[in-house]
PDB file of C-alpha atoms and ligand atoms in Angstrom:
ATOM      1  CA  MET A   1     -13.934 -16.034   3.106  1.00 68.00           C
ATOM      2  CA  SER A   2     -12.893 -13.267   5.465  1.00 89.00           C
ATOM      3  CA  LEU A   3      -9.738 -11.391   6.408  1.00 93.00           C
ATOM      4  CA  ASP A   4      -6.853 -13.765   7.009  1.00 93.00           C
ATOM      5  CA  LEU A   5      -4.974 -11.552   9.455  1.00 94.00           C
ATOM      6  CA  GLU A   6      -2.005 -13.923   9.709  1.00 94.00           C
ATOM      7  CA  ASN A   7      -1.349 -13.815   5.990  1.00 95.00           C
ATOM      8  CA  LEU A   8      -1.755 -10.115   5.408  1.00 97.00           C
ATOM      9  CA  VAL A   9       1.435  -8.077   5.173  1.00 97.00           C
ATOM     10  CA  ALA A  10      -0.297  -4.793   6.017  1.00 98.00           C
ATOM     11  CA  ILE A  11      -3.617  -3.036   6.565  1.00 98.00           C
ATOM     12  CA  ASP A  12      -4.187   0.236   4.740  1.00 98.00           C
ATOM     13  CA  THR A  13      -6.634   2.104   6.965  1.00 98.00           C
ATOM     14  CA  HIS A  14      -7.438   4.926   4.531  1.00 98.00           C
ATOM     15  CA  VAL A  15      -8.648   4.254   0.970  1.00 98.00           C
ATOM     16  CA  HIS A  16     -11.223   6.339  -0.872  1.00 96.00           C
ATOM     17  CA  VAL A  17     -13.966   5.069  -3.151  1.00 96.00           C
ATOM     18  CA  GLU A  18     -14.319   7.934  -5.634  1.00 92.00           C
ATOM     19  CA  ILE A  19     -16.680   6.391  -8.175  1.00 92.00           C
ATOM     20  CA  ASP A  20     -19.686   4.086  -7.930  1.00 90.00           C
ATOM     21  CA  ASP A  21     -20.902   1.291 -10.213  1.00 86.00           C
ATOM     22  CA  HIS A  22     -22.831   3.757 -12.364  1.00 87.00           C
ATOM     23  CA  GLY A  23     -19.952   6.186 -12.931  1.00 88.00           C
ATOM     24  CA  HIS A  24     -21.149   8.735 -10.362  1.00 91.00           C
ATOM     25  CA  THR A  25     -18.200  10.401  -8.594  1.00 91.00           C
ATOM     26  CA  ALA A  26     -17.940  11.244  -4.877  1.00 90.00           C
ATOM     27  CA  LEU A  27     -16.783  14.784  -5.667  1.00 89.00           C
ATOM     28  CA  PRO A  28     -17.924  17.275  -8.287  1.00 90.00           C
ATOM     29  CA  GLN A  29     -15.575  17.075 -11.310  1.00 86.00           C
ATOM     30  CA  PRO A  30     -13.747  20.420 -10.715  1.00 86.00           C
ATOM     31  CA  PHE A  31     -12.790  19.216  -7.208  1.00 87.00           C
ATOM     32  CA  LEU A  32     -11.538  15.888  -8.582  1.00 84.00           C
ATOM     33  CA  ASP A  33      -9.452  17.649 -11.233  1.00 84.00           C
ATOM     34  CA  ALA A  34      -7.975  20.124  -8.738  1.00 84.00           C
ATOM     35  CA  SER A  35      -7.003  17.403  -6.255  1.00 81.00           C
ATOM     36  CA  ALA A  36      -5.505  15.196  -8.989  1.00 80.00           C
ATOM     37  CA  LYS A  37      -3.274  18.146  -9.900  1.00 81.00           C
ATOM     38  CA  TYR A  38      -2.386  18.866  -6.241  1.00 81.00           C
ATOM     39  CA  PHE A  39      -1.408  15.260  -5.570  1.00 78.00           C
ATOM     40  CA  LYS A  40      -0.028  14.550  -9.057  1.00 78.00           C
ATOM     41  CA  ALA A  41      -2.176  11.416  -8.789  1.00 69.00           C
ATOM     42  CA  GLY A  42      -2.489   8.804 -11.523  1.00 73.00           C
ATOM     43  CA  GLU A  43      -5.819   6.983 -11.890  1.00 78.00           C
ATOM     44  CA  ARG A  44      -8.112   9.140  -9.732  1.00 82.00           C
ATOM     45  CA  THR A  45     -11.233   6.951  -9.799  1.00 90.00           C
ATOM     46  CA  PRO A  46     -10.552   3.179  -9.663  1.00 94.00           C
ATOM     47  CA  THR A  47     -13.636   0.999  -9.089  1.00 95.00           C
ATOM     48  CA  ILE A  48     -14.040  -1.035  -5.903  1.00 97.00           C
ATOM     49  CA  ASP A  49     -13.254  -4.209  -7.837  1.00 97.00           C
ATOM     50  CA  GLN A  50     -10.052  -2.655  -9.165  1.00 96.00           C
ATOM     51  CA  ILE A  51      -9.081  -1.526  -5.663  1.00 97.00           C
ATOM     52  CA  ALA A  52      -9.657  -5.078  -4.346  1.00 98.00           C
ATOM     53  CA  GLU A  53      -7.565  -6.612  -7.102  1.00 98.00           C
ATOM     54  CA  LYS A  54      -4.680  -4.211  -6.510  1.00 98.00           C
ATOM     55  CA  TYR A  55      -4.652  -4.836  -2.753  1.00 98.00           C
ATOM     56  CA  ARG A  56      -5.126  -8.613  -3.056  1.00 98.00           C
ATOM     57  CA  GLU A  57      -2.050  -8.851  -5.289  1.00 98.00           C
ATOM     58  CA  ARG A  58      -0.061  -7.221  -2.494  1.00 98.00           C
ATOM     59  CA  ARG A  59      -1.690  -9.174   0.390  1.00 98.00           C
ATOM     60  CA  ILE A  60      -2.781  -5.874   1.936  1.00 98.00           C
ATOM     61  CA  ALA A  61      -6.250  -5.265   3.371  1.00 98.00           C
ATOM     62  CA  ALA A  62      -7.897  -1.876   2.885  1.00 98.00           C
ATOM     63  CA  VAL A  63     -10.473   0.118   4.787  1.00 98.00           C
ATOM     64  CA  ILE A  64     -12.664   1.731   2.109  1.00 98.00           C
ATOM     65  CA  PHE A  65     -15.111   4.600   2.357  1.00 98.00           C
ATOM     66  CA  THR A  66     -16.508   7.547   0.515  1.00 97.00           C
ATOM     67  CA  VAL A  67     -17.305  11.001   1.925  1.00 96.00           C
ATOM     68  CA  ASP A  68     -20.910  12.161   2.227  1.00 96.00           C
ATOM     69  CA  ALA A  69     -20.859  15.964   2.105  1.00 95.00           C
ATOM     70  CA  GLU A  70     -24.162  16.382   0.289  1.00 93.00           C
ATOM     71  CA  LYS A  71     -25.298  19.478   2.134  1.00 94.00           C
ATOM     72  CA  ALA A  72     -22.140  21.586   1.703  1.00 91.00           C
ATOM     73  CA  LEU A  73     -21.279  20.364  -1.797  1.00 90.00           C
ATOM     74  CA  GLY A  74     -24.805  20.095  -3.186  1.00 91.00           C
ATOM     75  CA  HIS A  75     -23.580  16.946  -4.909  1.00 91.00           C
ATOM     76  CA  GLY A  76     -25.203  13.521  -4.491  1.00 92.00           C
ATOM     77  CA  ARG A  77     -23.100  11.055  -2.553  1.00 94.00           C
ATOM     78  CA  ILE A  78     -21.973   7.547  -3.415  1.00 94.00           C
ATOM     79  CA  SER A  79     -24.233   5.184  -1.476  1.00 96.00           C
ATOM     80  CA  ASN A  80     -22.791   3.546   1.625  1.00 97.00           C
ATOM     81  CA  GLU A  81     -24.728   0.391   0.744  1.00 97.00           C
ATOM     82  CA  GLU A  82     -22.907   0.209  -2.556  1.00 97.00           C
ATOM     83  CA  VAL A  83     -19.519   0.595  -0.852  1.00 97.00           C
ATOM     84  CA  ALA A  84     -20.484  -2.123   1.642  1.00 98.00           C
ATOM     85  CA  ALA A  85     -21.708  -4.398  -1.163  1.00 97.00           C
ATOM     86  CA  GLY A  86     -18.405  -3.873  -2.967  1.00 97.00           C
ATOM     87  CA  ALA A  87     -16.488  -4.811   0.180  1.00 98.00           C
ATOM     88  CA  ALA A  88     -18.736  -7.866   0.595  1.00 98.00           C
ATOM     89  CA  ARG A  89     -17.626  -9.050  -2.866  1.00 97.00           C
ATOM     90  CA  HIS A  90     -14.024  -8.980  -1.588  1.00 98.00           C
ATOM     91  CA  PRO A  91     -14.195  -9.831   2.136  1.00 97.00           C
ATOM     92  CA  ASP A  92     -10.627 -11.184   2.058  1.00 97.00           C
ATOM     93  CA  VAL A  93      -9.193  -7.692   1.472  1.00 98.00           C
ATOM     94  CA  LEU A  94     -11.799  -4.954   1.931  1.00 98.00           C
ATOM     95  CA  ILE A  95     -13.205  -3.527   5.175  1.00 98.00           C
ATOM     96  CA  PRO A  96     -16.223  -1.223   4.693  1.00 98.00           C
ATOM     97  CA  PHE A  97     -16.634   2.086   6.519  1.00 98.00           C
ATOM     98  CA  GLY A  98     -19.569   4.409   5.964  1.00 98.00           C
ATOM     99  CA  SER A  99     -19.791   8.178   5.719  1.00 98.00           C
ATOM    100  CA  ILE A 100     -22.840  10.117   6.847  1.00 98.00           C
ATOM    101  CA  ASP A 101     -23.168  13.886   6.530  1.00 98.00           C
ATOM    102  CA  PRO A 102     -23.769  15.053  10.144  1.00 98.00           C
ATOM    103  CA  ALA A 103     -26.319  17.497   8.689  1.00 97.00           C
ATOM    104  CA  LYS A 104     -28.624  14.476   8.211  1.00 97.00           C
ATOM    105  CA  GLY A 105     -29.387  14.488  11.949  1.00 96.00           C
ATOM    106  CA  ALA A 106     -31.640  11.705  13.254  1.00 97.00           C
ATOM    107  CA  ASP A 107     -31.959  10.205   9.740  1.00 98.00           C
ATOM    108  CA  GLY A 108     -28.204   9.792   9.784  1.00 98.00           C
ATOM    109  CA  VAL A 109     -28.280   7.884  13.071  1.00 98.00           C
ATOM    110  CA  ALA A 110     -30.991   5.575  11.701  1.00 98.00           C
ATOM    111  CA  GLU A 111     -28.878   5.024   8.600  1.00 98.00           C
ATOM    112  CA  LEU A 112     -25.835   4.151  10.718  1.00 98.00           C
ATOM    113  CA  GLU A 113     -27.866   1.574  12.619  1.00 98.00           C
ATOM    114  CA  ARG A 114     -28.978  -0.018   9.321  1.00 98.00           C
ATOM    115  CA  LEU A 115     -25.485   0.050   7.847  1.00 98.00           C
ATOM    116  CA  VAL A 116     -24.012  -1.697  10.871  1.00 98.00           C
ATOM    117  CA  ALA A 117     -26.805  -4.251  11.359  1.00 98.00           C
ATOM    118  CA  ASP A 118     -27.484  -5.169   7.720  1.00 98.00           C
ATOM    119  CA  HIS A 119     -24.386  -4.202   5.724  1.00 97.00           C
ATOM    120  CA  GLY A 120     -21.421  -5.020   7.951  1.00 97.00           C
ATOM    121  CA  VAL A 121     -20.131  -1.442   8.144  1.00 98.00           C
ATOM    122  CA  ARG A 122     -17.270  -1.192  10.693  1.00 97.00           C
ATOM    123  CA  GLY A 123     -16.988   2.550  11.380  1.00 98.00           C
ATOM    124  CA  LEU A 124     -17.529   6.023   9.937  1.00 98.00           C
ATOM    125  CA  LYS A 125     -15.343   8.482   8.065  1.00 98.00           C
ATOM    126  CA  PHE A 126     -15.798  12.227   8.658  1.00 98.00           C
ATOM    127  CA  HIS A 127     -14.331  15.134   6.731  1.00 97.00           C
ATOM    128  CA  PRO A 128     -15.121  18.235   8.810  1.00 98.00           C
ATOM    129  CA  SER A 129     -13.796  20.706   6.195  1.00 97.00           C
ATOM    130  CA  LEU A 130     -15.783  19.150   3.341  1.00 96.00           C
ATOM    131  CA  GLN A 131     -18.847  18.527   5.524  1.00 97.00           C
ATOM    132  CA  GLU A 132     -18.554  22.026   6.961  1.00 97.00           C
ATOM    133  CA  PHE A 133     -18.954  21.254  10.660  1.00 98.00           C
ATOM    134  CA  ALA A 134     -16.787  21.624  13.739  1.00 98.00           C
ATOM    135  CA  PRO A 135     -16.403  18.169  15.324  1.00 98.00           C
ATOM    136  CA  ASN A 136     -17.019  19.657  18.791  1.00 98.00           C
ATOM    137  CA  ASP A 137     -20.095  21.773  17.897  1.00 97.00           C
ATOM    138  CA  GLY A 138     -22.561  19.010  18.764  1.00 97.00           C
ATOM    139  CA  THR A 139     -23.901  18.487  15.206  1.00 97.00           C
ATOM    140  CA  ALA A 140     -22.424  15.016  14.949  1.00 98.00           C
ATOM    141  CA  TYR A 141     -22.763  14.055  18.641  1.00 98.00           C
ATOM    142  CA  PRO A 142     -25.719  11.700  18.034  1.00 98.00           C
ATOM    143  CA  LEU A 143     -23.558   9.823  15.486  1.00 98.00           C
ATOM    144  CA  PHE A 144     -20.588   9.737  17.887  1.00 98.00           C
ATOM    145  CA  GLU A 145     -22.840   8.380  20.613  1.00 98.00           C
ATOM    146  CA  ALA A 146     -24.174   5.620  18.331  1.00 98.00           C
ATOM    147  CA  LEU A 147     -20.632   4.680  17.266  1.00 98.00           C
ATOM    148  CA  ALA A 148     -19.352   4.645  20.846  1.00 98.00           C
ATOM    149  CA  ALA A 149     -22.249   2.438  21.949  1.00 98.00           C
ATOM    150  CA  ARG A 150     -21.301  -0.107  19.280  1.00 97.00           C
ATOM    151  CA  GLY A 151     -17.545   0.051  19.861  1.00 97.00           C
ATOM    152  CA  LEU A 152     -16.991   1.352  16.315  1.00 98.00           C
ATOM    153  CA  PRO A 153     -14.257   3.853  15.376  1.00 98.00           C
ATOM    154  CA  ALA A 154     -14.574   7.250  13.711  1.00 98.00           C
ATOM    155  CA  ILE A 155     -11.926   8.476  11.264  1.00 98.00           C
ATOM    156  CA  PHE A 156     -11.582  12.251  10.879  1.00 98.00           C
ATOM    157  CA  HIS A 157      -9.747  14.082   8.187  1.00 98.00           C
ATOM    158  CA  THR A 158      -7.330  16.501   9.897  1.00 98.00           C
ATOM    159  CA  GLY A 159      -5.112  19.287   8.585  1.00 97.00           C
ATOM    160  CA  GLN A 160      -4.760  20.783   5.164  1.00 93.00           C
ATOM    161  CA  THR A 161      -6.653  19.171   2.307  1.00 92.00           C
ATOM    162  CA  GLY A 162      -5.957  18.671  -1.388  1.00 88.00           C
ATOM    163  CA  ILE A 163      -9.704  19.021  -1.985  1.00 89.00           C
ATOM    164  CA  GLY A 164     -10.385  22.507  -3.314  1.00 91.00           C
ATOM    165  CA  ALA A 165      -6.636  23.311  -3.467  1.00 90.00           C
ATOM    166  CA  GLY A 166      -5.944  26.038  -6.013  1.00 91.00           C
ATOM    167  CA  MET A 167      -9.638  26.645  -6.727  1.00 92.00           C
ATOM    168  CA  PRO A 168     -11.071  30.138  -6.128  1.00 93.00           C
ATOM    169  CA  GLY A 169     -11.455  30.475  -2.354  1.00 94.00           C
ATOM    170  CA  GLY A 170     -10.167  26.907  -2.046  1.00 93.00           C
ATOM    171  CA  GLY A 171     -13.549  25.767  -3.383  1.00 92.00           C
ATOM    172  CA  GLY A 172     -15.134  27.437  -0.328  1.00 93.00           C
ATOM    173  CA  ILE A 173     -13.522  24.841   1.964  1.00 94.00           C
ATOM    174  CA  LYS A 174     -12.454  26.003   5.421  1.00 96.00           C
ATOM    175  CA  LEU A 175      -9.376  24.380   6.882  1.00 97.00           C
ATOM    176  CA  ARG A 176     -10.083  25.367  10.500  1.00 97.00           C
ATOM    177  CA  PHE A 177     -12.767  22.648  10.840  1.00 98.00           C
ATOM    178  CA  SER A 178      -9.956  20.102  10.482  1.00 98.00           C
ATOM    179  CA  ASP A 179      -7.921  21.374  13.435  1.00 98.00           C
ATOM    180  CA  PRO A 180      -7.139  18.251  15.504  1.00 98.00           C
ATOM    181  CA  MET A 181      -7.594  20.241  18.726  1.00 98.00           C
ATOM    182  CA  LEU A 182     -11.360  20.196  18.069  1.00 98.00           C
ATOM    183  CA  LEU A 183     -11.148  16.407  18.360  1.00 98.00           C
ATOM    184  CA  ASP A 184      -9.644  16.724  21.826  1.00 98.00           C
ATOM    185  CA  ASP A 185     -13.071  17.954  22.968  1.00 98.00           C
ATOM    186  CA  VAL A 186     -14.751  14.998  21.278  1.00 98.00           C
ATOM    187  CA  ALA A 187     -12.298  12.543  22.855  1.00 98.00           C
ATOM    188  CA  ALA A 188     -13.054  14.058  26.283  1.00 98.00           C
ATOM    189  CA  ASP A 189     -16.826  14.021  25.728  1.00 98.00           C
ATOM    190  CA  PHE A 190     -16.819  10.434  24.385  1.00 98.00           C
ATOM    191  CA  PRO A 191     -14.156   8.428  26.226  1.00 98.00           C
ATOM    192  CA  GLU A 192     -15.628   5.235  24.742  1.00 98.00           C
ATOM    193  CA  LEU A 193     -15.327   6.473  21.147  1.00 98.00           C
ATOM    194  CA  THR A 194     -12.226   5.420  19.225  1.00 98.00           C
ATOM    195  CA  ILE A 195     -11.043   8.437  17.234  1.00 98.00           C
ATOM    196  CA  ILE A 196      -8.580   8.146  14.380  1.00 98.00           C
ATOM    197  CA  MET A 197      -7.072  11.456  13.305  1.00 98.00           C
ATOM    198  CA  ALA A 198      -6.161  11.060   9.669  1.00 98.00           C
ATOM    199  CA  HIS A 199      -2.952  12.401   8.134  1.00 97.00           C
ATOM    200  CA  PRO A 200       0.034  14.296   9.445  1.00 96.00           C
ATOM    201  CA  SER A 201      -2.130  17.259  10.566  1.00 96.00           C
ATOM    202  CA  VAL A 202      -0.321  20.057   8.718  1.00 95.00           C
ATOM    203  CA  PRO A 203      -0.133  22.802  10.110  1.00 97.00           C
ATOM    204  CA  TRP A 204      -1.124  21.341  13.479  1.00 98.00           C
ATOM    205  CA  GLN A 205       1.266  18.404  13.872  1.00 98.00           C
ATOM    206  CA  SER A 206       2.249  19.201  17.475  1.00 98.00           C
ATOM    207  CA  GLU A 207      -1.419  19.535  18.422  1.00 98.00           C
ATOM    208  CA  ALA A 208      -2.253  16.125  16.927  1.00 98.00           C
ATOM    209  CA  ILE A 209       0.643  14.484  18.780  1.00 98.00           C
ATOM    210  CA  SER A 210      -0.489  16.113  22.046  1.00 98.00           C
ATOM    211  CA  VAL A 211      -4.084  14.933  21.660  1.00 98.00           C
ATOM    212  CA  ALA A 212      -3.031  11.368  20.789  1.00 98.00           C
ATOM    213  CA  THR A 213      -0.594  11.332  23.705  1.00 98.00           C
ATOM    214  CA  HIS A 214      -3.137  12.607  26.222  1.00 98.00           C
ATOM    215  CA  LYS A 215      -6.264  10.683  25.146  1.00 98.00           C
ATOM    216  CA  PRO A 216      -6.103   6.863  25.208  1.00 98.00           C
ATOM    217  CA  ASN A 217      -9.014   6.725  22.729  1.00 98.00           C
ATOM    218  CA  VAL A 218      -7.208   8.679  19.996  1.00 98.00           C
ATOM    219  CA  ALA A 219      -4.964   7.204  17.287  1.00 98.00           C
ATOM    220  CA  ILE A 220      -3.353   8.678  14.153  1.00 98.00           C
ATOM    221  CA  ASP A 221      -3.377   7.368  10.598  1.00 98.00           C
ATOM    222  CA  LEU A 222      -0.356   8.343   8.522  1.00 98.00           C
ATOM    223  CA  SER A 223      -2.112   8.690   5.184  1.00 98.00           C
ATOM    224  CA  GLY A 224      -2.160  11.476   2.644  1.00 96.00           C
ATOM    225  CA  TRP A 225       1.527  12.420   2.704  1.00 95.00           C
ATOM    226  CA  SER A 226       4.523  10.478   1.514  1.00 96.00           C
ATOM    227  CA  PRO A 227       6.507   9.442   4.629  1.00 98.00           C
ATOM    228  CA  LYS A 228       9.355  11.335   2.967  1.00 97.00           C
ATOM    229  CA  TYR A 229       7.680  14.542   4.157  1.00 96.00           C
ATOM    230  CA  PHE A 230       6.860  13.464   7.728  1.00 97.00           C
ATOM    231  CA  PRO A 231       8.082  16.118  10.171  1.00 96.00           C
ATOM    232  CA  GLN A 232      10.804  14.998  12.588  1.00 97.00           C
ATOM    233  CA  GLU A 233       8.511  15.352  15.623  1.00 97.00           C
ATOM    234  CA  LEU A 234       6.098  12.866  14.022  1.00 98.00           C
ATOM    235  CA  VAL A 235       8.878  10.376  13.284  1.00 98.00           C
ATOM    236  CA  ARG A 236      10.018  10.694  16.909  1.00 98.00           C
ATOM    237  CA  ALA A 237       6.475  10.084  18.157  1.00 98.00           C
ATOM    238  CA  ILE A 238       6.090   7.025  15.897  1.00 98.00           C
ATOM    239  CA  ASN A 239       9.294   5.532  17.311  1.00 98.00           C
ATOM    240  CA  GLY A 240       8.410   6.567  20.840  1.00 97.00           C
ATOM    241  CA  PRO A 241       5.253   7.412  22.794  1.00 97.00           C
ATOM    242  CA  LEU A 242       2.796   6.817  19.936  1.00 98.00           C
ATOM    243  CA  ARG A 243       4.257   3.564  18.625  1.00 98.00           C
ATOM    244  CA  SER A 244       1.054   1.657  19.440  1.00 98.00           C
ATOM    245  CA  LYS A 245      -1.259   4.405  18.143  1.00 98.00           C
ATOM    246  CA  VAL A 246      -0.097   5.097  14.598  1.00 98.00           C
ATOM    247  CA  LEU A 247      -1.565   3.334  11.601  1.00 98.00           C
ATOM    248  CA  PHE A 248      -0.494   2.791   8.012  1.00 98.00           C
ATOM    249  CA  GLY A 249      -2.844   4.528   5.612  1.00 98.00           C
ATOM    250  CA  SER A 250      -2.157   5.660   2.059  1.00 98.00           C
ATOM    251  CA  ASP A 251      -5.138   7.789   1.020  1.00 96.00           C
ATOM    252  CA  TYR A 252      -5.227   5.855  -2.264  1.00 96.00           C
ATOM    253  CA  PRO A 253      -6.063   6.804  -5.008  1.00 94.00           C
ATOM    254  CA  VAL A 254      -4.285  10.126  -4.366  1.00 92.00           C
ATOM    255  CA  ILE A 255      -1.236   8.397  -2.833  1.00 94.00           C
ATOM    256  CA  ASP A 256      -0.331   4.975  -4.139  1.00 96.00           C
ATOM    257  CA  PRO A 257       0.301   2.396  -1.377  1.00 98.00           C
ATOM    258  CA  ASP A 258       3.433   1.186  -3.212  1.00 97.00           C
ATOM    259  CA  ARG A 259       4.913   4.676  -3.068  1.00 97.00           C
ATOM    260  CA  TRP A 260       3.898   5.142   0.579  1.00 98.00           C
ATOM    261  CA  LEU A 261       5.411   1.797   1.623  1.00 98.00           C
ATOM    262  CA  ALA A 262       8.639   2.357  -0.328  1.00 98.00           C
ATOM    263  CA  ASP A 263       9.095   5.796   1.272  1.00 98.00           C
ATOM    264  CA  PHE A 264       8.171   4.459   4.727  1.00 98.00           C
ATOM    265  CA  ASP A 265      10.858   1.835   4.323  1.00 97.00           C
ATOM    266  CA  LYS A 266      13.459   4.571   3.915  1.00 97.00           C
ATOM    267  CA  LEU A 267      12.322   6.363   7.076  1.00 97.00           C
ATOM    268  CA  GLU A 268      14.276   5.831  10.301  1.00 96.00           C
ATOM    269  CA  ILE A 269      11.684   3.654  12.009  1.00 98.00           C
ATOM    270  CA  LYS A 270      12.816   1.086  14.578  1.00 98.00           C
ATOM    271  CA  PRO A 271      12.453  -2.481  13.231  1.00 98.00           C
ATOM    272  CA  GLU A 272      10.203  -3.510  16.134  1.00 98.00           C
ATOM    273  CA  VAL A 273       7.878  -0.569  15.433  1.00 98.00           C
ATOM    274  CA  LYS A 274       7.346  -1.227  11.709  1.00 98.00           C
ATOM    275  CA  PRO A 275       4.997  -4.231  12.057  1.00 98.00           C
ATOM    276  CA  LYS A 276       2.952  -2.294  14.590  1.00 98.00           C
ATOM    277  CA  VAL A 277       2.446   0.593  12.182  1.00 98.00           C
ATOM    278  CA  LEU A 278       1.818  -1.592   9.154  1.00 98.00           C
ATOM    279  CA  LYS A 279      -0.617  -4.067  10.695  1.00 98.00           C
ATOM    280  CA  GLU A 280      -0.752  -4.770  14.419  1.00 98.00           C
ATOM    281  CA  ASN A 281      -2.029  -1.398  15.589  1.00 98.00           C
ATOM    282  CA  ALA A 282      -4.831  -1.466  13.003  1.00 98.00           C
ATOM    283  CA  ILE A 283      -5.979  -4.900  14.157  1.00 97.00           C
ATOM    284  CA  ARG A 284      -6.363  -3.584  17.703  1.00 97.00           C
ATOM    285  CA  VAL A 285      -7.677  -0.062  16.990  1.00 97.00           C
ATOM    286  CA  LEU A 286     -10.214  -1.253  14.376  1.00 97.00           C
ATOM    287  CA  ARG A 287     -11.061  -4.324  16.472  1.00 95.00           C
ATOM    288  CA  LEU A 288     -10.548  -6.702  13.556  1.00 94.00           C
ATOM    289  CA  SER A 289      -9.713  -9.849  15.504  1.00 87.00           C
TER     290      SER A 289
HETATM  291 ZN1   ZN B 301      -9.537  10.739   3.445  1.00 81.67          ZN
END
């Protein structure tokens, strides 16, 4: 069994695995608690099997990943192999991405090669603020090069984050690493790399729209905010120049896909654009067909 693209109603390009099969969480507990409060989220740590069941019921596929920020957080990650194995149990709905802390250097590149060759991993997720690196500082360039060579996309958290929100010093997390303008450098340096800028990039929405407009290899996922709060310039871009470059993403478990979809439905989006955002753009950008 694999993805039945015809029968899916949508593809959620941004879903987090926050707990592994042994109860180990992706984030230290204080960070989980703070972000649950920030997002007013319900269940903060569903298992991969629970995620699959929820999405299967709705005929929605989901890209799943964790975030490896071992160096900055000093907290052991959830294994990429385990995420991929979970996705392999549910190939009709789950698409596995990996996450490799750029601080791992050459070991990280070797891991990516293994994950792609042996575990069916389809791309990487980066969180520059959590991983404490500037996307254009060269640290992650060997990983970008390996992804580009394989035609695999990279998803980057952009903008403000709920992680560390309200904690002393924001949990030590620096927002500037998630400025989308840093990804403009990466897009220029790696024209073959598909870059997905995650989230309405508060407070850099205009910058994100500019980068995605200028660079053919850059797309935007709309996760992490209810569409109710999308700024007007983003709504205009979705209906206009970026209509083929914007992707449905929820950021589940902090935003429930049901809530995202219900709020998206109320947004003034042209009827011919909706199916592109919900499914068609993801099929092309993630090279699923
Ligand atoms: Zn994310």
